Short mmCIF file of C-alpha atoms in Angstrom, two decimals:
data_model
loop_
_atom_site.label_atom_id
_atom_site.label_comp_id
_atom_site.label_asym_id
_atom_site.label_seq_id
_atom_site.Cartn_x
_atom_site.Cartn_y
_atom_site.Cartn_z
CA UNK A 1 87.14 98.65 81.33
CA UNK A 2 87.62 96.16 84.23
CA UNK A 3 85.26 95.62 86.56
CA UNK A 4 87.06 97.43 89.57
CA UNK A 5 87.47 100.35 87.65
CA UNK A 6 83.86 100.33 86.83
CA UNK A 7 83.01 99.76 90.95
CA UNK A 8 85.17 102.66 91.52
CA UNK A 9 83.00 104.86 89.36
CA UNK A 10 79.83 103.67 90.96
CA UNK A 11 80.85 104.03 94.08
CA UNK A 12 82.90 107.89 93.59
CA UNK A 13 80.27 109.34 91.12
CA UNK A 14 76.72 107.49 91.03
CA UNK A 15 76.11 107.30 94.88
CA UNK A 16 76.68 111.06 95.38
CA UNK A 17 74.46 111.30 92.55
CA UNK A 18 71.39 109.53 93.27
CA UNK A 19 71.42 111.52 96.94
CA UNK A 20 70.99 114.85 94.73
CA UNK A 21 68.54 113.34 92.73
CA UNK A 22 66.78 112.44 95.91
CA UNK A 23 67.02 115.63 96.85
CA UNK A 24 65.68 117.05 93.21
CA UNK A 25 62.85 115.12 93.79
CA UNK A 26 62.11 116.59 97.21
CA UNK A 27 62.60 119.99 95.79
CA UNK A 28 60.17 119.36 92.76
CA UNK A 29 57.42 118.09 95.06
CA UNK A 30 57.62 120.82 97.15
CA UNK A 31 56.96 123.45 95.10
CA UNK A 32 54.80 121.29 92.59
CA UNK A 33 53.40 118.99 94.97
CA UNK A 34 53.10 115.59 92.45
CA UNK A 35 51.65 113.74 95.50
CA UNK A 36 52.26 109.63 94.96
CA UNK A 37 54.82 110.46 91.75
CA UNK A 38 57.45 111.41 93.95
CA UNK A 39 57.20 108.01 95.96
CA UNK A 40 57.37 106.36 92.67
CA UNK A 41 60.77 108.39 91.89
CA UNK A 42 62.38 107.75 94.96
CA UNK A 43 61.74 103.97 94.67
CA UNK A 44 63.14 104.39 91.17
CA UNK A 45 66.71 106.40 92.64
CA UNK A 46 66.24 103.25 95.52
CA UNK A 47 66.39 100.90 92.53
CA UNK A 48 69.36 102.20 90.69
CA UNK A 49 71.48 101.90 93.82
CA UNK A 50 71.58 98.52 92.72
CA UNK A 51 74.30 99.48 90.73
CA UNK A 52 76.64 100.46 93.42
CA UNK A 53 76.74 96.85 94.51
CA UNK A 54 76.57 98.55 97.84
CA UNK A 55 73.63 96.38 100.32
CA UNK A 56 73.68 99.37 103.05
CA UNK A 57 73.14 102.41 99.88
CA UNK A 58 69.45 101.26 99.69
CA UNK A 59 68.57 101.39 103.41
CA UNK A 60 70.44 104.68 103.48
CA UNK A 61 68.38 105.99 100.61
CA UNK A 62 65.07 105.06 101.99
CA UNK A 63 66.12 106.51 105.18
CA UNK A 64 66.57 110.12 103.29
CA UNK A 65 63.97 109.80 101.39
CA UNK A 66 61.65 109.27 104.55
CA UNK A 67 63.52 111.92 106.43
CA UNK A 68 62.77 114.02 103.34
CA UNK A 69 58.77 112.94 103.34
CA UNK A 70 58.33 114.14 107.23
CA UNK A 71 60.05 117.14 105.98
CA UNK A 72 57.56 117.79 103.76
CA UNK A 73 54.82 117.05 106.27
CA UNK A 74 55.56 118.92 108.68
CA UNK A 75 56.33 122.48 106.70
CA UNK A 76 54.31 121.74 103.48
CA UNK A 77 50.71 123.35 103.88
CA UNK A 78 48.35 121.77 102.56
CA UNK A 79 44.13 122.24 102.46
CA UNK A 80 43.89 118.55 103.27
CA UNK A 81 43.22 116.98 106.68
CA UNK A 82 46.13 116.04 108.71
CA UNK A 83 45.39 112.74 109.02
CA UNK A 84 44.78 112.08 105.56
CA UNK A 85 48.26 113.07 104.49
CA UNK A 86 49.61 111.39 107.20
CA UNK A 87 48.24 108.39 105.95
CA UNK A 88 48.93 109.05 102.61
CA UNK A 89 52.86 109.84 103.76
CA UNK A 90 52.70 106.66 105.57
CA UNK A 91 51.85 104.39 102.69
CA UNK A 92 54.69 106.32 100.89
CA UNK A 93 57.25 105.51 103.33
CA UNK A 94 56.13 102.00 103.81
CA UNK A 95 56.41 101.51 99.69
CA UNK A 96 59.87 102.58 99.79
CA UNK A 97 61.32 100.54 102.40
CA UNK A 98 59.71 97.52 101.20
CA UNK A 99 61.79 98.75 97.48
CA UNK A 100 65.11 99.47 99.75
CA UNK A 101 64.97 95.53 101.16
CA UNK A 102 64.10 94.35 98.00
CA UNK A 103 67.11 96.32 96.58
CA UNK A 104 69.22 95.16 99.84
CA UNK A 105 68.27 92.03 99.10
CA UNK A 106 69.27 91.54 95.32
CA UNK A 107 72.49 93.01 96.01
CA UNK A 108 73.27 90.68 98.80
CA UNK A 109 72.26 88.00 96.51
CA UNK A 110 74.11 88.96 93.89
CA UNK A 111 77.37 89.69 95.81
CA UNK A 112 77.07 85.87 97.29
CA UNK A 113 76.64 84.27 93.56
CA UNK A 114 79.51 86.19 93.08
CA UNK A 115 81.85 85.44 95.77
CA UNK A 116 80.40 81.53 95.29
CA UNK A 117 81.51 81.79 91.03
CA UNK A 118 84.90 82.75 92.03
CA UNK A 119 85.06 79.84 94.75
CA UNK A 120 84.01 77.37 92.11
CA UNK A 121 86.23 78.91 89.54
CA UNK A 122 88.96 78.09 91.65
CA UNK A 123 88.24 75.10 92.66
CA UNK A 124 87.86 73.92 89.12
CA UNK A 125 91.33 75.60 88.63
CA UNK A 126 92.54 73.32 91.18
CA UNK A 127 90.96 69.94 89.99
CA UNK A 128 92.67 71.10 86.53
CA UNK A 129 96.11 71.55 88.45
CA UNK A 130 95.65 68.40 90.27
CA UNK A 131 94.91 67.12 87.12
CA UNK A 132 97.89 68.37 85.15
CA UNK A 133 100.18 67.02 87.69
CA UNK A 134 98.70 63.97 87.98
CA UNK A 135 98.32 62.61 84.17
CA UNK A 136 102.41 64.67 83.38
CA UNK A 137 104.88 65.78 86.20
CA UNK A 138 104.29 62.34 88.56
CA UNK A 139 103.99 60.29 85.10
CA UNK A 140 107.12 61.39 83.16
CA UNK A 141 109.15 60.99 86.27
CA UNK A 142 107.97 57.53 86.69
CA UNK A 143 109.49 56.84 82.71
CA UNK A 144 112.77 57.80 84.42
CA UNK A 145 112.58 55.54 87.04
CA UNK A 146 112.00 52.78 84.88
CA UNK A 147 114.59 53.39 82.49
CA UNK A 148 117.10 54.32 85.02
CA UNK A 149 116.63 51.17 86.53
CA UNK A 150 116.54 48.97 83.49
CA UNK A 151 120.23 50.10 82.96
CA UNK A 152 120.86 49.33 86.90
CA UNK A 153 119.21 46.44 86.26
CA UNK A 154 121.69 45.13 83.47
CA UNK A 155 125.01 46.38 84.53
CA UNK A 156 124.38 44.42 87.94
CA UNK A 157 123.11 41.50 85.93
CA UNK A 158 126.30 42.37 83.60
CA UNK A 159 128.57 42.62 86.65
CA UNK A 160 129.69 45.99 85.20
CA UNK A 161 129.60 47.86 88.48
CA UNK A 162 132.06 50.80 86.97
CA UNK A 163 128.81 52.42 85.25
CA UNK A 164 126.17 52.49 87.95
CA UNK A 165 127.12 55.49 89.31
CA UNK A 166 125.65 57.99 87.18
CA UNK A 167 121.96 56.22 86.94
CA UNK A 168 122.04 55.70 90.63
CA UNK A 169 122.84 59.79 91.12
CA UNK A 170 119.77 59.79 88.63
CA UNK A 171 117.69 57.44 90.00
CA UNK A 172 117.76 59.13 93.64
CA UNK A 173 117.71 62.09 91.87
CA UNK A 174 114.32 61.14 90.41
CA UNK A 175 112.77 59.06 93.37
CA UNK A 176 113.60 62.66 95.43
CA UNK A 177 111.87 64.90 92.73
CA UNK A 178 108.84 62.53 92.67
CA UNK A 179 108.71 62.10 96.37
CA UNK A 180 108.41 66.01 96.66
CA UNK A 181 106.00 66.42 94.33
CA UNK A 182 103.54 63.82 95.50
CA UNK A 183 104.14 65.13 99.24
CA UNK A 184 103.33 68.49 98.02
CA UNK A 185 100.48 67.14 96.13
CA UNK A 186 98.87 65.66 99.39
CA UNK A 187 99.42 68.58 101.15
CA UNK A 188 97.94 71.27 98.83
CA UNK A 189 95.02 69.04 98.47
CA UNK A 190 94.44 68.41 102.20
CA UNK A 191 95.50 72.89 102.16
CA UNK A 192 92.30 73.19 99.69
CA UNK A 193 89.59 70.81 101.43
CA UNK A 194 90.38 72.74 105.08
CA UNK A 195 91.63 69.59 106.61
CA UNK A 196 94.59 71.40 107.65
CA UNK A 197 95.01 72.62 111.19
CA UNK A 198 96.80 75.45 112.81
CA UNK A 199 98.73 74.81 116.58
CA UNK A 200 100.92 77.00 117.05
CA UNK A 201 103.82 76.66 119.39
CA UNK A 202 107.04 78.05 120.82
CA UNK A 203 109.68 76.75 118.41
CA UNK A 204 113.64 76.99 118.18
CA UNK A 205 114.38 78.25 114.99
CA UNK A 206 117.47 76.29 114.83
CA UNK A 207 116.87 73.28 115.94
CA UNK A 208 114.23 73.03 113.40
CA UNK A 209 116.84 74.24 110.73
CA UNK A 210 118.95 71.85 111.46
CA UNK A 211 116.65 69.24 112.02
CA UNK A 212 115.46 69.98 108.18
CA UNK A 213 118.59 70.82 106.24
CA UNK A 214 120.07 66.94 107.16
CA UNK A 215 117.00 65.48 104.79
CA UNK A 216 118.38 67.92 101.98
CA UNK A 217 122.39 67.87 102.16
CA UNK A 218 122.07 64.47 100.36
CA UNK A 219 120.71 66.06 97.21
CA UNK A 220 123.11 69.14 97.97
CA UNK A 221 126.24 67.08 98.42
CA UNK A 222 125.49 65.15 94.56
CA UNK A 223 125.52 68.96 93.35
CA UNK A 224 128.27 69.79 95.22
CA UNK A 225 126.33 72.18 97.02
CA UNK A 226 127.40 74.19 99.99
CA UNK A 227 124.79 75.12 102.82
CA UNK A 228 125.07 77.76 105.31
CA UNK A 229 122.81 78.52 108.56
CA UNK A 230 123.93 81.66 109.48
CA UNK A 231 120.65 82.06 111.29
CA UNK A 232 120.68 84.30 114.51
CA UNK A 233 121.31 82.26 117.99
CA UNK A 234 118.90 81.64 120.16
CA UNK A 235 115.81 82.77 118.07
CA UNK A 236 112.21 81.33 119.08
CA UNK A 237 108.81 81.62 116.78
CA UNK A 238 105.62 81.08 117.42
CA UNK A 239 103.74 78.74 114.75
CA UNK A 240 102.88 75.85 113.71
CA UNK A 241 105.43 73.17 113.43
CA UNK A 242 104.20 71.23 110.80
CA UNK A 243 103.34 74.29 108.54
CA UNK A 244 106.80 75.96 109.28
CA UNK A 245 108.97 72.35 108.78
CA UNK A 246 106.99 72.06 105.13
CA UNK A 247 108.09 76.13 104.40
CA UNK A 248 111.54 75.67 105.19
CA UNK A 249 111.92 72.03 103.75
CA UNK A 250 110.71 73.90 99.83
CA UNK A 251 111.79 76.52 100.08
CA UNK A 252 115.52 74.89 100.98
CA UNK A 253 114.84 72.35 97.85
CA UNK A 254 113.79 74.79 95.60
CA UNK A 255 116.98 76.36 95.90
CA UNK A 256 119.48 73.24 95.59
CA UNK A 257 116.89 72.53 92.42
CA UNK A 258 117.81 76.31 91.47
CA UNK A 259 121.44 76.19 92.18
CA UNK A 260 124.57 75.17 89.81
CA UNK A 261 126.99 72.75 90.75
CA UNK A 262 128.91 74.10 93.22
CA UNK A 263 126.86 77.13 94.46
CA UNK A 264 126.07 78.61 97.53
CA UNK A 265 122.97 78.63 99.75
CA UNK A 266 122.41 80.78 102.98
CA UNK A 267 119.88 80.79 105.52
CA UNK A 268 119.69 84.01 107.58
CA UNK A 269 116.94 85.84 109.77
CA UNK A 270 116.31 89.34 111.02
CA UNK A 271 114.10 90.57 113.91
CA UNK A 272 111.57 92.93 113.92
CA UNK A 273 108.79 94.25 115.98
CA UNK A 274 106.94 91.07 116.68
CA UNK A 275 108.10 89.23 113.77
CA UNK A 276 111.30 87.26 112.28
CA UNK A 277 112.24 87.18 109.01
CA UNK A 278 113.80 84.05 107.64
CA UNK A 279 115.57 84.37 103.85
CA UNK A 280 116.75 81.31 102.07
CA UNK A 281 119.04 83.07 99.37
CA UNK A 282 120.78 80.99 96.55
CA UNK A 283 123.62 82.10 93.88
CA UNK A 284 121.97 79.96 91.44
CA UNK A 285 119.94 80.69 87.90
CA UNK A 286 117.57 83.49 89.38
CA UNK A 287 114.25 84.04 87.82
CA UNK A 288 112.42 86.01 84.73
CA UNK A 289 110.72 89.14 86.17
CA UNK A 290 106.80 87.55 84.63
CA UNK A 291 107.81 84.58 86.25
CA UNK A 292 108.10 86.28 89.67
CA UNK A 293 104.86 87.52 89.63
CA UNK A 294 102.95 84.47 89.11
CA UNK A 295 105.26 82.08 91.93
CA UNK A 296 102.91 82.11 94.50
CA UNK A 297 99.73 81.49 92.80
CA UNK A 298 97.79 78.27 92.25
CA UNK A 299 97.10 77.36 88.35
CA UNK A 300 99.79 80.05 87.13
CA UNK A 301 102.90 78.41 85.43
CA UNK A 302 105.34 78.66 88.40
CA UNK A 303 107.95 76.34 87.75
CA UNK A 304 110.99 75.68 85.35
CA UNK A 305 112.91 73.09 84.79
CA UNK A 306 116.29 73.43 87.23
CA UNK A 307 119.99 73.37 86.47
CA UNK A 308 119.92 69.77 86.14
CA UNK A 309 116.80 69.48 84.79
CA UNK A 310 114.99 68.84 87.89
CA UNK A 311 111.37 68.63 87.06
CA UNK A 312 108.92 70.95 89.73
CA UNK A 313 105.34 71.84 89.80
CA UNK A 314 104.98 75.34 91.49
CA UNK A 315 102.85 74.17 94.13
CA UNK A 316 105.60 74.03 96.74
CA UNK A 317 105.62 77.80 96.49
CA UNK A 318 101.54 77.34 96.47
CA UNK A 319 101.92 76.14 99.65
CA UNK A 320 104.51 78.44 101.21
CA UNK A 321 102.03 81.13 100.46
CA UNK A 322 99.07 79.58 101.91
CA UNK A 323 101.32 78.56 104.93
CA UNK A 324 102.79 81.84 105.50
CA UNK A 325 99.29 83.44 105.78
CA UNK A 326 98.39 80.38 107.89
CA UNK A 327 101.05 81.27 110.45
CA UNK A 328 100.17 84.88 110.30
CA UNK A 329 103.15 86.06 108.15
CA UNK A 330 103.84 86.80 105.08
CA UNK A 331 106.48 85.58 102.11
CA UNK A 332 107.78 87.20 98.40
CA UNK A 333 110.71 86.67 96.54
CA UNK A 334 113.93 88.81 95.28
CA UNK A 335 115.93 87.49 91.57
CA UNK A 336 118.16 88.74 89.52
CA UNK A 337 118.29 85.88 86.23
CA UNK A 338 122.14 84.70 86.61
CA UNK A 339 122.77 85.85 89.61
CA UNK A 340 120.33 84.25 92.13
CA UNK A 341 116.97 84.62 93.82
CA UNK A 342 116.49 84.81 97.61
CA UNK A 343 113.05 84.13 99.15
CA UNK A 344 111.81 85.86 102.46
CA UNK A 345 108.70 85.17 104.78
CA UNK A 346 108.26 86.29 108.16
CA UNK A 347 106.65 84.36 111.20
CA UNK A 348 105.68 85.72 114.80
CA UNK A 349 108.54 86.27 116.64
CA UNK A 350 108.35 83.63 120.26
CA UNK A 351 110.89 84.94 122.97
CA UNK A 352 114.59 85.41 123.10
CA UNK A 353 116.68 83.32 125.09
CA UNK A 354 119.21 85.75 125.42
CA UNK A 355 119.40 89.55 124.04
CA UNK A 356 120.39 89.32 120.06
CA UNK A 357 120.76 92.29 117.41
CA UNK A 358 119.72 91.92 114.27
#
């Protein structure tokens, strides 16, 4: 049974629970007044709370449980002096608050060591991704570089300049791929030690496009790639420049990585409420349906090789994710394997320049 399902119980069945047995107790002690017993049961029901994992059930217990106590005070008769039980009722109340903040206080403890395990867990899941990519996807493509350039190397030393084509394709091909993935490398790392700021600022959708897409249509042109911005006119956003440029600029490269020879890639937008959605949408492999689940999270195996055996890491789509969230939106993917996938993430809308329909 996982441990949500087991919280769920807690919470739907043992809290309602230990408030009748609170009530039990009262009951018992009313008609067979056990004096100084019942204080020890209701510290005991104060106690279990701590299996709710709830820091406000104890309080709220103690709170009954003295309501319960002046209850008893006041309509109980006893042959005692006043004072005397009120002193006696007193102690009792002061022994079970001090056992509802010692309760409070366990669970609050134990809810931070929790929340502190899972932080350390991840960050040892990211030392072992940063790891991974360090010691295999920036070595291996280094072993291409070499070798691609050995050949270079001899057919210019050769003067056989008809068969440098394909290892120069390969070689930028290669010093692209290994660029990327050290860039994305630096910036997930910078992403995970909070050295990453957020200024956001009225932006022209596409002018930024633009601005990014003449980086990629190198690397779409050797594929034979065609890009489309069919991006609505006129469209402003409000984020941060640097966090939207990175989005785009993966997102954009994960499809040409993505894409056969010859495909198709399309940017578009729509508008909603406050927010624009952006899609980059290829024709290209697609993805497996247990692959989709795991794109956007860190230490999951995200990536495959691409048409062209492009080499990738995941943590471009890492990053998206942690960006989008960053800039207040949001981003998931659509595939179908074969027939393409198209990725979506939304930003806050800026202004319109001019009145546009979606």
């Amino acid at each position: 049974m996982s441990n949500m399902n087991e919280n769920q119980i807690y919470e739907a069945i043992i809290t309602p629970l230990l408030v009748i047995l609170t009530i039990v107790v009262f009951i018992i002690d009313y008609i067979l007044p056990i004096g100084t017993v019942a204080w020890v049961f209701y510290a005991l029901i104060i106690i279990l709370s701590l299996k709710t994992k709830k820091a406000n059930l104890p309080f709220a217990l103690a709170g009954l449980c003295t309501l319960l106590i002046l209850m008893k005070l006041i309509f109980h008769s006893e042959d005692a002096v006043f004072l005397l039980r009120l002193f006696n009722r007193s102690t009792g109340v002061l022994f079970i608050w001090l056992t509802a903040w010692f309760a409070k206080t366990k669970i609050t403890c134990a809810v931070i060591l929790n929340e502190r395990s899972l932080i350390l867990e991840q960050i040892l899941n990211d030392k072992d991704k940063m790891i991974s990519i360090l010691a295999h996807d920036l070595k291996s493509p280094f072993l291409g570089l070499f070798g691609y350039s050995e050949i270079l190397l001899k057919e210019c030393e050769n003067k056989n300049f008809e068969n440098v084509a394909y290892p120069a394709r390969q070689l930028y091909a290669l010093s692209k791929d290994t660029y990327e993935t050290l860039n994305n490398l630096l910036e997930w790392m910078q992403l995970s030690s909070g050295r990453i700021d957020y200024s956001p600022q009225i932006l022209s959708l596409n002018e930024l496009v633009e601005e990014i897409m003449r980086i990629p249509l190198k690397r779409a042109f050797l594929k034979e790639i065609t890009l489309q911005n069919n991006l609505l006119p006129d469209i402003q956003v409000y984020a941060d420049k640097m966090l939207l440029t990175t989005m785009l600029r993966n997102l954009i490269n994960n499809a040409i990585k993505y894409t056969y020879p010859g495909g198709q890639i399309k940017l578009t937008c729509s508008l909603t409420d406050q927010f624009v959605e952006i899609s980059v949408a290829d024709n290209g492999k697609g993805i497996d349906p247990a692959l989709l689940a795991t794109l956007f999270k860190s230490g999951a195996k995200s990536s495959e090789p691409g048409t062209q055996s492009e080499k990738g890491t995941g943590l471009g789509l890492v990053l998206c994710k942690e960006f989008a969230m960053k800039n207040h939106g949001d981003i998931w993917a659509e595939s179908t394997p074969g027939k393409g996938s198209r990725f979506v993430f939304t930003v806050p809308l800026g202004k319109l320049r001019k009145q546009v329909s979606a």
